[in-house]
mmCIF file of C-alpha atoms in Angstrom:
data_model
loop_
_atom_site.group_PDB
_atom_site.id
_atom_site.type_symbol
_atom_site.label_atom_id
_atom_site.label_comp_id
_atom_site.label_asym_id
_atom_site.label_seq_id
_atom_site.Cartn_x
_atom_site.Cartn_y
_atom_site.Cartn_z
ATOM 1 C CA UNK A 1 0.000 0.000 0.000
ATOM 2 C CA UNK A 2 1.457 3.411 -0.932
ATOM 3 C CA UNK A 3 2.275 5.485 2.131
ATOM 4 C CA UNK A 4 2.762 9.194 2.721
ATOM 5 C CA UNK A 5 6.368 10.151 2.123
ATOM 6 C CA UNK A 6 7.925 11.036 5.480
ATOM 7 C CA UNK A 7 9.043 14.601 4.599
ATOM 8 C CA UNK A 8 5.444 15.448 3.616
ATOM 9 C CA UNK A 9 3.558 13.522 6.310
ATOM 10 C CA UNK A 10 2.318 16.678 8.071
ATOM 11 C CA UNK A 11 1.972 18.930 5.060
ATOM 12 C CA UNK A 12 -0.902 19.431 2.624
ATOM 13 C CA UNK A 13 -0.532 17.579 -0.679
ATOM 14 C CA UNK A 14 -1.570 19.142 -3.985
ATOM 15 C CA UNK A 15 -2.616 17.821 -7.370
ATOM 16 C CA UNK A 16 -4.325 19.340 -10.369
ATOM 17 C CA UNK A 17 -7.726 17.795 -10.991
ATOM 18 C CA UNK A 18 -9.232 17.975 -14.491
ATOM 19 C CA UNK A 19 -12.753 16.970 -15.504
ATOM 20 C CA UNK A 20 -13.300 16.735 -19.270
ATOM 21 C CA UNK A 21 -16.922 17.012 -20.359
ATOM 22 C CA UNK A 22 -18.654 17.315 -23.689
ATOM 23 C CA UNK A 23 -19.137 21.078 -23.379
ATOM 24 C CA UNK A 24 -16.775 22.211 -20.596
ATOM 25 C CA UNK A 25 -13.395 21.282 -19.132
ATOM 26 C CA UNK A 26 -12.980 22.139 -15.449
ATOM 27 C CA UNK A 27 -9.639 22.219 -13.678
ATOM 28 C CA UNK A 28 -8.425 23.214 -10.229
ATOM 29 C CA UNK A 29 -5.625 22.751 -7.763
ATOM 30 C CA UNK A 30 -6.922 20.286 -5.156
ATOM 31 C CA UNK A 31 -5.345 20.592 -1.712
ATOM 32 C CA UNK A 32 -5.508 17.470 0.465
ATOM 33 C CA UNK A 33 -4.790 17.995 4.149
ATOM 34 C CA UNK A 34 -3.057 15.373 6.358
ATOM 35 C CA UNK A 35 -6.493 14.770 7.913
ATOM 36 C CA UNK A 36 -7.795 13.665 4.506
ATOM 37 C CA UNK A 37 -9.998 16.734 4.040
ATOM 38 C CA UNK A 38 -9.723 18.327 0.612
ATOM 39 C CA UNK A 39 -10.667 21.530 -1.167
ATOM 40 C CA UNK A 40 -10.240 23.155 -4.557
ATOM 41 C CA UNK A 41 -8.289 26.316 -5.318
ATOM 42 C CA UNK A 42 -7.405 28.230 -8.499
ATOM 43 C CA UNK A 43 -10.470 26.923 -10.378
ATOM 44 C CA UNK A 44 -10.571 27.417 -14.168
ATOM 45 C CA UNK A 45 -13.097 26.435 -16.856
ATOM 46 C CA UNK A 46 -12.980 26.466 -20.636
ATOM 47 C CA UNK A 47 -15.273 25.305 -23.426
ATOM 48 C CA UNK A 48 -14.326 21.908 -24.829
ATOM 49 C CA UNK A 49 -12.758 22.282 -28.299
ATOM 50 C CA UNK A 50 -14.058 19.980 -31.026
ATOM 51 C CA UNK A 51 -10.799 19.721 -33.002
ATOM 52 C CA UNK A 52 -7.922 17.550 -31.772
ATOM 53 C CA UNK A 53 -5.079 20.064 -32.076
ATOM 54 C CA UNK A 54 -7.141 22.808 -30.459
ATOM 55 C CA UNK A 55 -8.171 20.410 -27.688
ATOM 56 C CA UNK A 56 -4.564 19.494 -26.867
ATOM 57 C CA UNK A 57 -3.397 23.104 -26.811
ATOM 58 C CA UNK A 58 -6.388 24.234 -24.747
ATOM 59 C CA UNK A 59 -5.810 21.451 -22.223
ATOM 60 C CA UNK A 60 -2.162 22.375 -21.816
ATOM 61 C CA UNK A 61 -3.076 26.031 -21.493
ATOM 62 C CA UNK A 62 -5.632 25.212 -18.827
ATOM 63 C CA UNK A 63 -3.069 23.345 -16.726
ATOM 64 C CA UNK A 64 -0.580 26.184 -17.163
ATOM 65 C CA UNK A 65 -3.202 28.687 -16.003
ATOM 66 C CA UNK A 66 -4.045 26.689 -12.877
ATOM 67 C CA UNK A 67 -0.330 26.419 -12.027
ATOM 68 C CA UNK A 68 0.112 30.174 -12.573
ATOM 69 C CA UNK A 69 -2.924 30.954 -10.425
ATOM 70 C CA UNK A 70 -1.680 28.668 -7.667
ATOM 71 C CA UNK A 71 1.663 30.455 -7.632
ATOM 72 C CA UNK A 72 -0.005 33.855 -7.479
ATOM 73 C CA UNK A 73 -2.052 32.684 -4.481
ATOM 74 C CA UNK A 74 1.068 31.382 -2.753
ATOM 75 C CA UNK A 75 -0.099 27.755 -2.978
ATOM 76 C CA UNK A 76 2.287 24.804 -3.257
ATOM 77 C CA UNK A 77 3.333 23.535 -6.678
ATOM 78 C CA UNK A 78 1.178 20.565 -7.776
ATOM 79 C CA UNK A 79 2.765 17.154 -7.295
ATOM 80 C CA UNK A 80 0.684 15.319 -9.909
ATOM 81 C CA UNK A 81 -2.206 15.646 -12.376
ATOM 82 C CA UNK A 82 -5.460 13.677 -12.312
ATOM 83 C CA UNK A 83 -7.830 13.570 -15.278
ATOM 84 C CA UNK A 84 -11.464 12.422 -15.309
ATOM 85 C CA UNK A 85 -12.934 11.865 -18.760
ATOM 86 C CA UNK A 86 -15.788 10.119 -20.504
ATOM 87 C CA UNK A 87 -15.022 6.891 -22.302
ATOM 88 C CA UNK A 88 -13.280 3.588 -21.708
ATOM 89 C CA UNK A 89 -9.955 4.460 -20.112
ATOM 90 C CA UNK A 90 -6.893 2.252 -19.738
ATOM 91 C CA UNK A 91 -5.889 3.835 -16.451
ATOM 92 C CA UNK A 92 -2.636 1.850 -16.339
ATOM 93 C CA UNK A 93 -1.396 3.559 -19.492
ATOM 94 C CA UNK A 94 -3.375 6.820 -19.351
ATOM 95 C CA UNK A 95 -5.020 6.108 -22.703
ATOM 96 C CA UNK A 96 -8.643 6.757 -23.717
ATOM 97 C CA UNK A 97 -9.603 3.616 -25.609
ATOM 98 C CA UNK A 98 -13.110 4.344 -26.874
ATOM 99 C CA UNK A 99 -16.737 5.432 -26.444
ATOM 100 C CA UNK A 100 -16.124 9.170 -26.609
ATOM 101 C CA UNK A 101 -18.956 10.251 -28.928
ATOM 102 C CA UNK A 102 -19.537 13.424 -26.916
ATOM 103 C CA UNK A 103 -15.849 14.365 -27.308
ATOM 104 C CA UNK A 104 -15.234 14.640 -31.068
ATOM 105 C CA UNK A 105 -11.724 16.037 -30.523
ATOM 106 C CA UNK A 106 -10.592 12.732 -29.008
ATOM 107 C CA UNK A 107 -9.775 10.032 -31.529
ATOM 108 C CA UNK A 108 -9.171 6.781 -29.633
ATOM 109 C CA UNK A 109 -6.722 5.497 -28.743
ATOM 110 C CA UNK A 110 -5.784 8.880 -27.306
ATOM 111 C CA UNK A 111 -2.719 8.901 -25.032
ATOM 112 C CA UNK A 112 -3.709 11.848 -22.874
ATOM 113 C CA UNK A 113 -1.677 10.687 -19.865
ATOM 114 C CA UNK A 114 1.696 10.453 -21.628
ATOM 115 C CA UNK A 115 0.964 13.748 -23.396
ATOM 116 C CA UNK A 116 0.477 15.665 -20.132
ATOM 117 C CA UNK A 117 3.326 13.840 -18.402
ATOM 118 C CA UNK A 118 5.719 14.900 -21.145
ATOM 119 C CA UNK A 119 4.444 18.484 -21.149
ATOM 120 C CA UNK A 120 4.583 19.074 -17.379
ATOM 121 C CA UNK A 121 7.057 16.445 -16.075
ATOM 122 C CA UNK A 122 4.557 15.309 -13.421
ATOM 123 C CA UNK A 123 2.909 11.955 -12.680
ATOM 124 C CA UNK A 124 -0.460 11.769 -14.448
ATOM 125 C CA UNK A 125 -3.436 9.524 -13.723
ATOM 126 C CA UNK A 126 -6.361 9.284 -16.168
ATOM 127 C CA UNK A 127 -9.680 7.779 -15.075
ATOM 128 C CA UNK A 128 -13.162 7.206 -16.433
ATOM 129 C CA UNK A 129 -15.330 10.064 -15.175
ATOM 130 C CA UNK A 130 -17.911 7.857 -13.420
ATOM 131 C CA UNK A 131 -15.101 5.999 -11.635
ATOM 132 C CA UNK A 132 -13.439 9.257 -10.643
ATOM 133 C CA UNK A 133 -16.703 10.679 -9.303
ATOM 134 C CA UNK A 134 -17.284 7.527 -7.271
ATOM 135 C CA UNK A 135 -13.775 7.740 -5.836
ATOM 136 C CA UNK A 136 -14.244 11.393 -4.906
ATOM 137 C CA UNK A 137 -17.468 10.627 -3.051
ATOM 138 C CA UNK A 138 -15.793 7.628 -1.428
ATOM 139 C CA UNK A 139 -12.965 9.753 -0.051
ATOM 140 C CA UNK A 140 -15.472 12.248 1.325
ATOM 141 C CA UNK A 141 -17.503 9.472 2.971
ATOM 142 C CA UNK A 142 -14.356 8.048 4.567
ATOM 143 C CA UNK A 143 -13.836 11.270 6.533
ATOM 144 C CA UNK A 144 -16.781 10.291 8.722
ATOM 145 C CA UNK A 145 -16.542 6.529 8.130
ATOM 146 C CA UNK A 146 -12.819 5.684 8.032
ATOM 147 C CA UNK A 147 -13.480 1.923 7.975
ATOM 148 C CA UNK A 148 -15.601 2.171 4.792
ATOM 149 C CA UNK A 149 -14.345 -0.338 2.199
ATOM 150 C CA UNK A 150 -17.193 -1.172 -0.187
ATOM 151 C CA UNK A 151 -19.304 1.450 -1.927
ATOM 152 C CA UNK A 152 -21.514 1.718 -4.994
ATOM 153 C CA UNK A 153 -22.250 5.009 -6.724
ATOM 154 C CA UNK A 154 -24.852 5.574 -9.396
ATOM 155 C CA UNK A 155 -25.286 8.762 -11.397
ATOM 156 C CA UNK A 156 -28.680 9.599 -12.828
ATOM 157 C CA UNK A 157 -28.420 12.026 -15.702
ATOM 158 C CA UNK A 158 -28.757 11.824 -19.468
ATOM 159 C CA UNK A 159 -27.640 8.226 -18.923
ATOM 160 C CA UNK A 160 -27.031 6.042 -15.870
ATOM 161 C CA UNK A 161 -23.446 5.567 -14.737
ATOM 162 C CA UNK A 162 -22.041 3.430 -11.947
ATOM 163 C CA UNK A 163 -18.767 3.295 -10.055
ATOM 164 C CA UNK A 164 -17.604 0.487 -7.772
ATOM 165 C CA UNK A 165 -15.294 0.612 -4.774
ATOM 166 C CA UNK A 166 -14.403 -2.889 -3.596
ATOM 167 C CA UNK A 167 -12.151 -3.363 -0.557
ATOM 168 C CA UNK A 168 -11.057 0.258 -0.798
ATOM 169 C CA UNK A 169 -10.063 0.078 -4.471
ATOM 170 C CA UNK A 170 -11.757 1.178 -7.660
ATOM 171 C CA UNK A 171 -12.959 -1.874 -9.546
ATOM 172 C CA UNK A 172 -12.303 -1.383 -13.257
ATOM 173 C CA UNK A 173 -12.651 -4.941 -14.555
ATOM 174 C CA UNK A 174 -10.360 -7.019 -16.751
ATOM 175 C CA UNK A 175 -10.794 -4.688 -19.747
ATOM 176 C CA UNK A 176 -11.439 -1.373 -17.943
ATOM 177 C CA UNK A 177 -15.153 -1.726 -18.769
ATOM 178 C CA UNK A 178 -16.606 -2.532 -15.339
ATOM 179 C CA UNK A 179 -19.351 -0.362 -13.911
ATOM 180 C CA UNK A 180 -21.691 -0.204 -16.902
ATOM 181 C CA UNK A 181 -24.628 -0.841 -14.611
ATOM 182 C CA UNK A 182 -26.906 1.350 -16.689
ATOM 183 C CA UNK A 183 -26.957 -1.322 -19.378
ATOM 184 C CA UNK A 184 -28.300 -4.215 -17.349
ATOM 185 C CA UNK A 185 -31.658 -5.435 -18.705
ATOM 186 C CA UNK A 186 -34.799 -4.799 -16.673
ATOM 187 C CA UNK A 187 -37.297 -5.981 -19.289
ATOM 188 C CA UNK A 188 -37.761 -8.395 -22.207
ATOM 189 C CA UNK A 189 -40.399 -6.618 -24.310
ATOM 190 C CA UNK A 190 -38.064 -4.835 -26.746
ATOM 191 C CA UNK A 191 -39.964 -1.665 -25.922
ATOM 192 C CA UNK A 192 -37.248 0.958 -25.497
ATOM 193 C CA UNK A 193 -34.011 1.134 -27.434
ATOM 194 C CA UNK A 194 -30.993 2.256 -25.425
ATOM 195 C CA UNK A 195 -28.026 4.208 -26.767
ATOM 196 C CA UNK A 196 -26.066 0.961 -26.297
ATOM 197 C CA UNK A 197 -28.151 -0.636 -29.062
ATOM 198 C CA UNK A 198 -29.913 -2.959 -26.611
ATOM 199 C CA UNK A 199 -33.541 -2.869 -25.566
ATOM 200 C CA UNK A 200 -35.089 -2.300 -22.139
ATOM 201 C CA UNK A 201 -31.912 -1.440 -20.239
ATOM 202 C CA UNK A 202 -31.995 0.205 -16.834
ATOM 203 C CA UNK A 203 -30.696 3.413 -18.436
ATOM 204 C CA UNK A 204 -33.557 3.524 -20.923
ATOM 205 C CA UNK A 205 -35.979 3.885 -17.989
ATOM 206 C CA UNK A 206 -34.082 5.358 -15.016
ATOM 207 C CA UNK A 207 -32.098 8.078 -16.817
ATOM 208 C CA UNK A 208 -33.330 11.587 -17.513
ATOM 209 C CA UNK A 209 -33.930 10.504 -21.082
ATOM 210 C CA UNK A 210 -35.965 7.519 -19.876
ATOM 211 C CA UNK A 211 -37.920 9.647 -17.398
ATOM 212 C CA UNK A 212 -38.885 12.075 -20.172
ATOM 213 C CA UNK A 213 -40.099 9.185 -22.345
ATOM 214 C CA UNK A 214 -42.156 7.815 -19.441
ATOM 215 C CA UNK A 215 -43.647 11.261 -18.828
ATOM 216 C CA UNK A 216 -44.651 11.686 -22.477
ATOM 217 C CA UNK A 217 -46.178 8.213 -22.646
ATOM 218 C CA UNK A 218 -48.299 8.723 -19.536
ATOM 219 C CA UNK A 219 -49.310 12.268 -20.481
ATOM 220 C CA UNK A 220 -50.327 11.207 -23.992
ATOM 221 C CA UNK A 221 -52.512 8.405 -22.617
ATOM 222 C CA UNK A 222 -54.094 10.364 -19.759
ATOM 223 C CA UNK A 223 -57.824 11.115 -20.177
ATOM 224 C CA UNK A 224 -57.861 14.354 -18.133
ATOM 225 C CA UNK A 225 -56.859 17.028 -20.639
ATOM 226 C CA UNK A 226 -56.870 19.762 -17.991
ATOM 227 C CA UNK A 227 -54.342 17.963 -15.830
ATOM 228 C CA UNK A 228 -52.237 17.240 -18.905
ATOM 229 C CA UNK A 229 -52.295 20.917 -19.868
ATOM 230 C CA UNK A 230 -51.214 21.835 -16.330
ATOM 231 C CA UNK A 231 -48.411 19.263 -16.573
ATOM 232 C CA UNK A 232 -47.038 20.293 -19.955
ATOM 233 C CA UNK A 233 -47.574 24.045 -19.738
ATOM 234 C CA UNK A 234 -46.809 25.633 -23.103
ATOM 235 C CA UNK A 235 -45.103 22.487 -24.413
ATOM 236 C CA UNK A 236 -46.762 19.897 -26.616
ATOM 237 C CA UNK A 237 -46.818 16.449 -24.982
ATOM 238 C CA UNK A 238 -44.068 15.119 -27.274
ATOM 239 C CA UNK A 239 -41.705 17.850 -25.985
ATOM 240 C CA UNK A 240 -42.397 17.395 -22.275
ATOM 241 C CA UNK A 241 -39.070 17.746 -20.454
ATOM 242 C CA UNK A 242 -37.842 16.544 -17.078
ATOM 243 C CA UNK A 243 -37.496 20.184 -15.999
ATOM 244 C CA UNK A 244 -41.145 20.897 -16.764
ATOM 245 C CA UNK A 245 -42.094 17.642 -15.040
ATOM 246 C CA UNK A 246 -40.330 18.691 -11.836
ATOM 247 C CA UNK A 247 -42.003 22.113 -11.936
ATOM 248 C CA UNK A 248 -45.389 20.388 -12.202
ATOM 249 C CA UNK A 249 -44.414 18.057 -9.353
ATOM 250 C CA UNK A 250 -43.661 21.026 -7.080
ATOM 251 C CA UNK A 251 -47.104 22.366 -8.033
ATOM 252 C CA UNK A 252 -48.551 19.004 -6.918
ATOM 253 C CA UNK A 253 -49.838 17.976 -10.321
ATOM 254 C CA UNK A 254 -51.276 14.438 -9.859
ATOM 255 C CA UNK A 255 -49.937 13.151 -13.198
ATOM 256 C CA UNK A 256 -46.468 14.404 -12.316
ATOM 257 C CA UNK A 257 -46.692 12.531 -9.005
ATOM 258 C CA UNK A 258 -47.728 9.374 -10.860
ATOM 259 C CA UNK A 259 -44.827 9.697 -13.313
ATOM 260 C CA UNK A 260 -42.179 10.360 -10.661
ATOM 261 C CA UNK A 261 -43.509 7.500 -8.531
ATOM 262 C CA UNK A 262 -43.117 5.150 -11.503
ATOM 263 C CA UNK A 263 -39.620 6.538 -12.129
ATOM 264 C CA UNK A 264 -38.655 5.670 -8.541
ATOM 265 C CA UNK A 265 -39.821 2.117 -9.241
ATOM 266 C CA UNK A 266 -37.640 2.037 -12.368
ATOM 267 C CA UNK A 267 -34.631 3.291 -10.371
ATOM 268 C CA UNK A 268 -35.273 0.710 -7.638
ATOM 269 C CA UNK A 269 -35.680 -2.128 -10.119
ATOM 270 C CA UNK A 270 -32.137 -1.827 -11.452
ATOM 271 C CA UNK A 271 -30.523 -0.689 -8.224
ATOM 272 C CA UNK A 272 -31.772 -3.627 -6.168
ATOM 273 C CA UNK A 273 -30.165 -6.025 -8.650
ATOM 274 C CA UNK A 274 -26.803 -4.331 -8.113
ATOM 275 C CA UNK A 275 -27.294 -4.290 -4.339
ATOM 276 C CA UNK A 276 -28.126 -7.993 -4.254
ATOM 277 C CA UNK A 277 -25.002 -8.797 -6.274
ATOM 278 C CA UNK A 278 -22.543 -6.404 -4.600
ATOM 279 C CA UNK A 279 -23.883 -5.963 -1.034
ATOM 280 C CA UNK A 280 -22.089 -2.614 -0.505
ATOM 281 C CA UNK A 281 -21.831 -0.848 2.843
ATOM 282 C CA UNK A 282 -22.949 2.421 1.266
ATOM 283 C CA UNK A 283 -24.690 3.450 -1.943
ATOM 284 C CA UNK A 284 -24.375 7.021 -3.208
ATOM 285 C CA UNK A 285 -26.797 8.515 -5.726
ATOM 286 C CA UNK A 286 -25.593 11.466 -7.771
ATOM 287 C CA UNK A 287 -25.958 13.033 -11.189
ATOM 288 C CA UNK A 288 -28.239 15.816 -12.375
ATOM 289 C CA UNK A 289 -31.378 13.901 -11.343
ATOM 290 C CA UNK A 290 -29.952 12.556 -8.097
ATOM 291 C CA UNK A 291 -31.349 15.467 -6.087
ATOM 292 C CA UNK A 292 -34.854 14.572 -7.341
ATOM 293 C CA UNK A 293 -34.761 11.196 -5.570
ATOM 294 C CA UNK A 294 -36.979 10.808 -2.510
ATOM 295 C CA UNK A 295 -34.744 8.612 -0.355
ATOM 296 C CA UNK A 296 -37.547 7.487 1.945
ATOM 297 C CA UNK A 297 -39.639 6.351 -1.017
ATOM 298 C CA UNK A 298 -36.681 4.683 -2.734
ATOM 299 C CA UNK A 299 -35.580 2.892 0.436
ATOM 300 C CA UNK A 300 -39.094 1.520 0.935
ATOM 301 C CA UNK A 301 -39.100 0.149 -2.611
ATOM 302 C CA UNK A 302 -35.640 -1.375 -2.193
ATOM 303 C CA UNK A 303 -36.464 -3.077 1.102
ATOM 304 C CA UNK A 304 -39.305 -4.935 -0.595
ATOM 305 C CA UNK A 305 -36.803 -6.629 -2.910
ATOM 306 C CA UNK A 306 -33.498 -6.659 -1.024
ATOM 307 C CA UNK A 307 -31.930 -9.959 0.008
ATOM 308 C CA UNK A 308 -29.768 -8.472 2.773
ATOM 309 C CA UNK A 309 -31.391 -7.486 6.091
ATOM 310 C CA UNK A 310 -33.017 -4.046 5.667
ATOM 311 C CA UNK A 311 -30.997 -2.614 8.562
ATOM 312 C CA UNK A 312 -27.841 -2.929 6.443
ATOM 313 C CA UNK A 313 -29.239 -0.765 3.633
ATOM 314 C CA UNK A 314 -27.590 2.666 3.517
ATOM 315 C CA UNK A 315 -28.391 4.920 0.569
ATOM 316 C CA UNK A 316 -27.363 8.587 0.528
ATOM 317 C CA UNK A 317 -27.262 11.466 -1.925
ATOM 318 C CA UNK A 318 -23.952 12.645 -3.404
ATOM 319 C CA UNK A 319 -22.327 15.691 -1.794
ATOM 320 C CA UNK A 320 -19.660 16.849 -4.257
ATOM 321 C CA UNK A 321 -21.917 17.747 -7.186
ATOM 322 C CA UNK A 322 -20.157 18.451 -10.477
ATOM 323 C CA UNK A 323 -16.762 18.491 -8.744
ATOM 324 C CA UNK A 324 -16.795 14.820 -7.755
ATOM 325 C CA UNK A 325 -14.804 13.687 -10.798
ATOM 326 C CA UNK A 326 -12.246 16.442 -10.388
ATOM 327 C CA UNK A 327 -11.696 15.575 -6.716
ATOM 328 C CA UNK A 328 -11.570 11.833 -7.364
ATOM 329 C CA UNK A 329 -9.063 12.166 -10.195
ATOM 330 C CA UNK A 330 -6.792 14.381 -8.115
ATOM 331 C CA UNK A 331 -6.834 11.893 -5.234
ATOM 332 C CA UNK A 332 -5.943 9.026 -7.560
ATOM 333 C CA UNK A 333 -3.099 11.123 -8.945
ATOM 334 C CA UNK A 334 -1.713 11.729 -5.453
ATOM 335 C CA UNK A 335 -1.845 8.008 -4.743
ATOM 336 C CA UNK A 336 0.024 7.404 -7.981
ATOM 337 C CA UNK A 337 2.787 9.718 -6.793
ATOM 338 C CA UNK A 338 2.787 7.947 -3.371
ATOM 339 C CA UNK A 339 1.980 11.187 -1.565
ATOM 340 C CA UNK A 340 -1.117 9.925 0.235
ATOM 341 C CA UNK A 341 -2.110 6.458 1.399
ATOM 342 C CA UNK A 342 -4.500 4.529 -0.860
#
């Protein structure tokens, strides 16, 4: 197990964390205290370029800017760089291997780790963004639960992502493809086609995309046109969005309540399968739709189907928001440079 280097045992450790998204790239200097607490400094954000050369130059410039900002604030020089990115990532080599449709500038295999290591002469760790987010939330949870070893994180957004911590380590699988929990099947009717090309996956129902489809189906079939009009507002039924749905829910629209109740059942249906297989100590729910989860309702649905004793079930909402990947990647980078214990 990597240990803190003796000269730095009582000093804060610093790494640059980078989170590459389809529209924005966020970067910051992450300061990790000897207590394990962490914070971001010198935050910078740029739009994600769509051309490869522009992407590379912008990424380098972003790192340079964070380093310059850190110096101007009197912060320590970063000891490593951690990158969170969409796609299948060979984290051993720092290479993005595939599935980066929302990042047209990246043509797999893309050796982003070696590129940054050569440019800045620092250790670099590259991680799948869902894995990095899970690791960030895991490190935060460990501050209050230092014995925590096994954790599952799911992110509910445009899709459904999952990250696995097993015995204190990220589980990536034999081919760096583990954690694709959103693509488990929850039906056999060939009703909804997922972006994976398969039908009736968990993602096709539990994601924001799936929730919107459910809302449109129920609204279109509902006999009370007045309630439907209140639900959709100025939108036609076929354009009903999750945002409009949540507005109607806050206004106590009965159809909205029916839709969101069914969505909770869809979330529970896939999640309980993962819980029965993995039996984690803690499950974290994040993503853009994570805050819309009613934990009491979800827990009640899970307990009806869970194999483990209900008292062992612990489900909580994510705390790091959009910065989870950035924090997780920076922590992994510090572990790579042996500056903090794994």
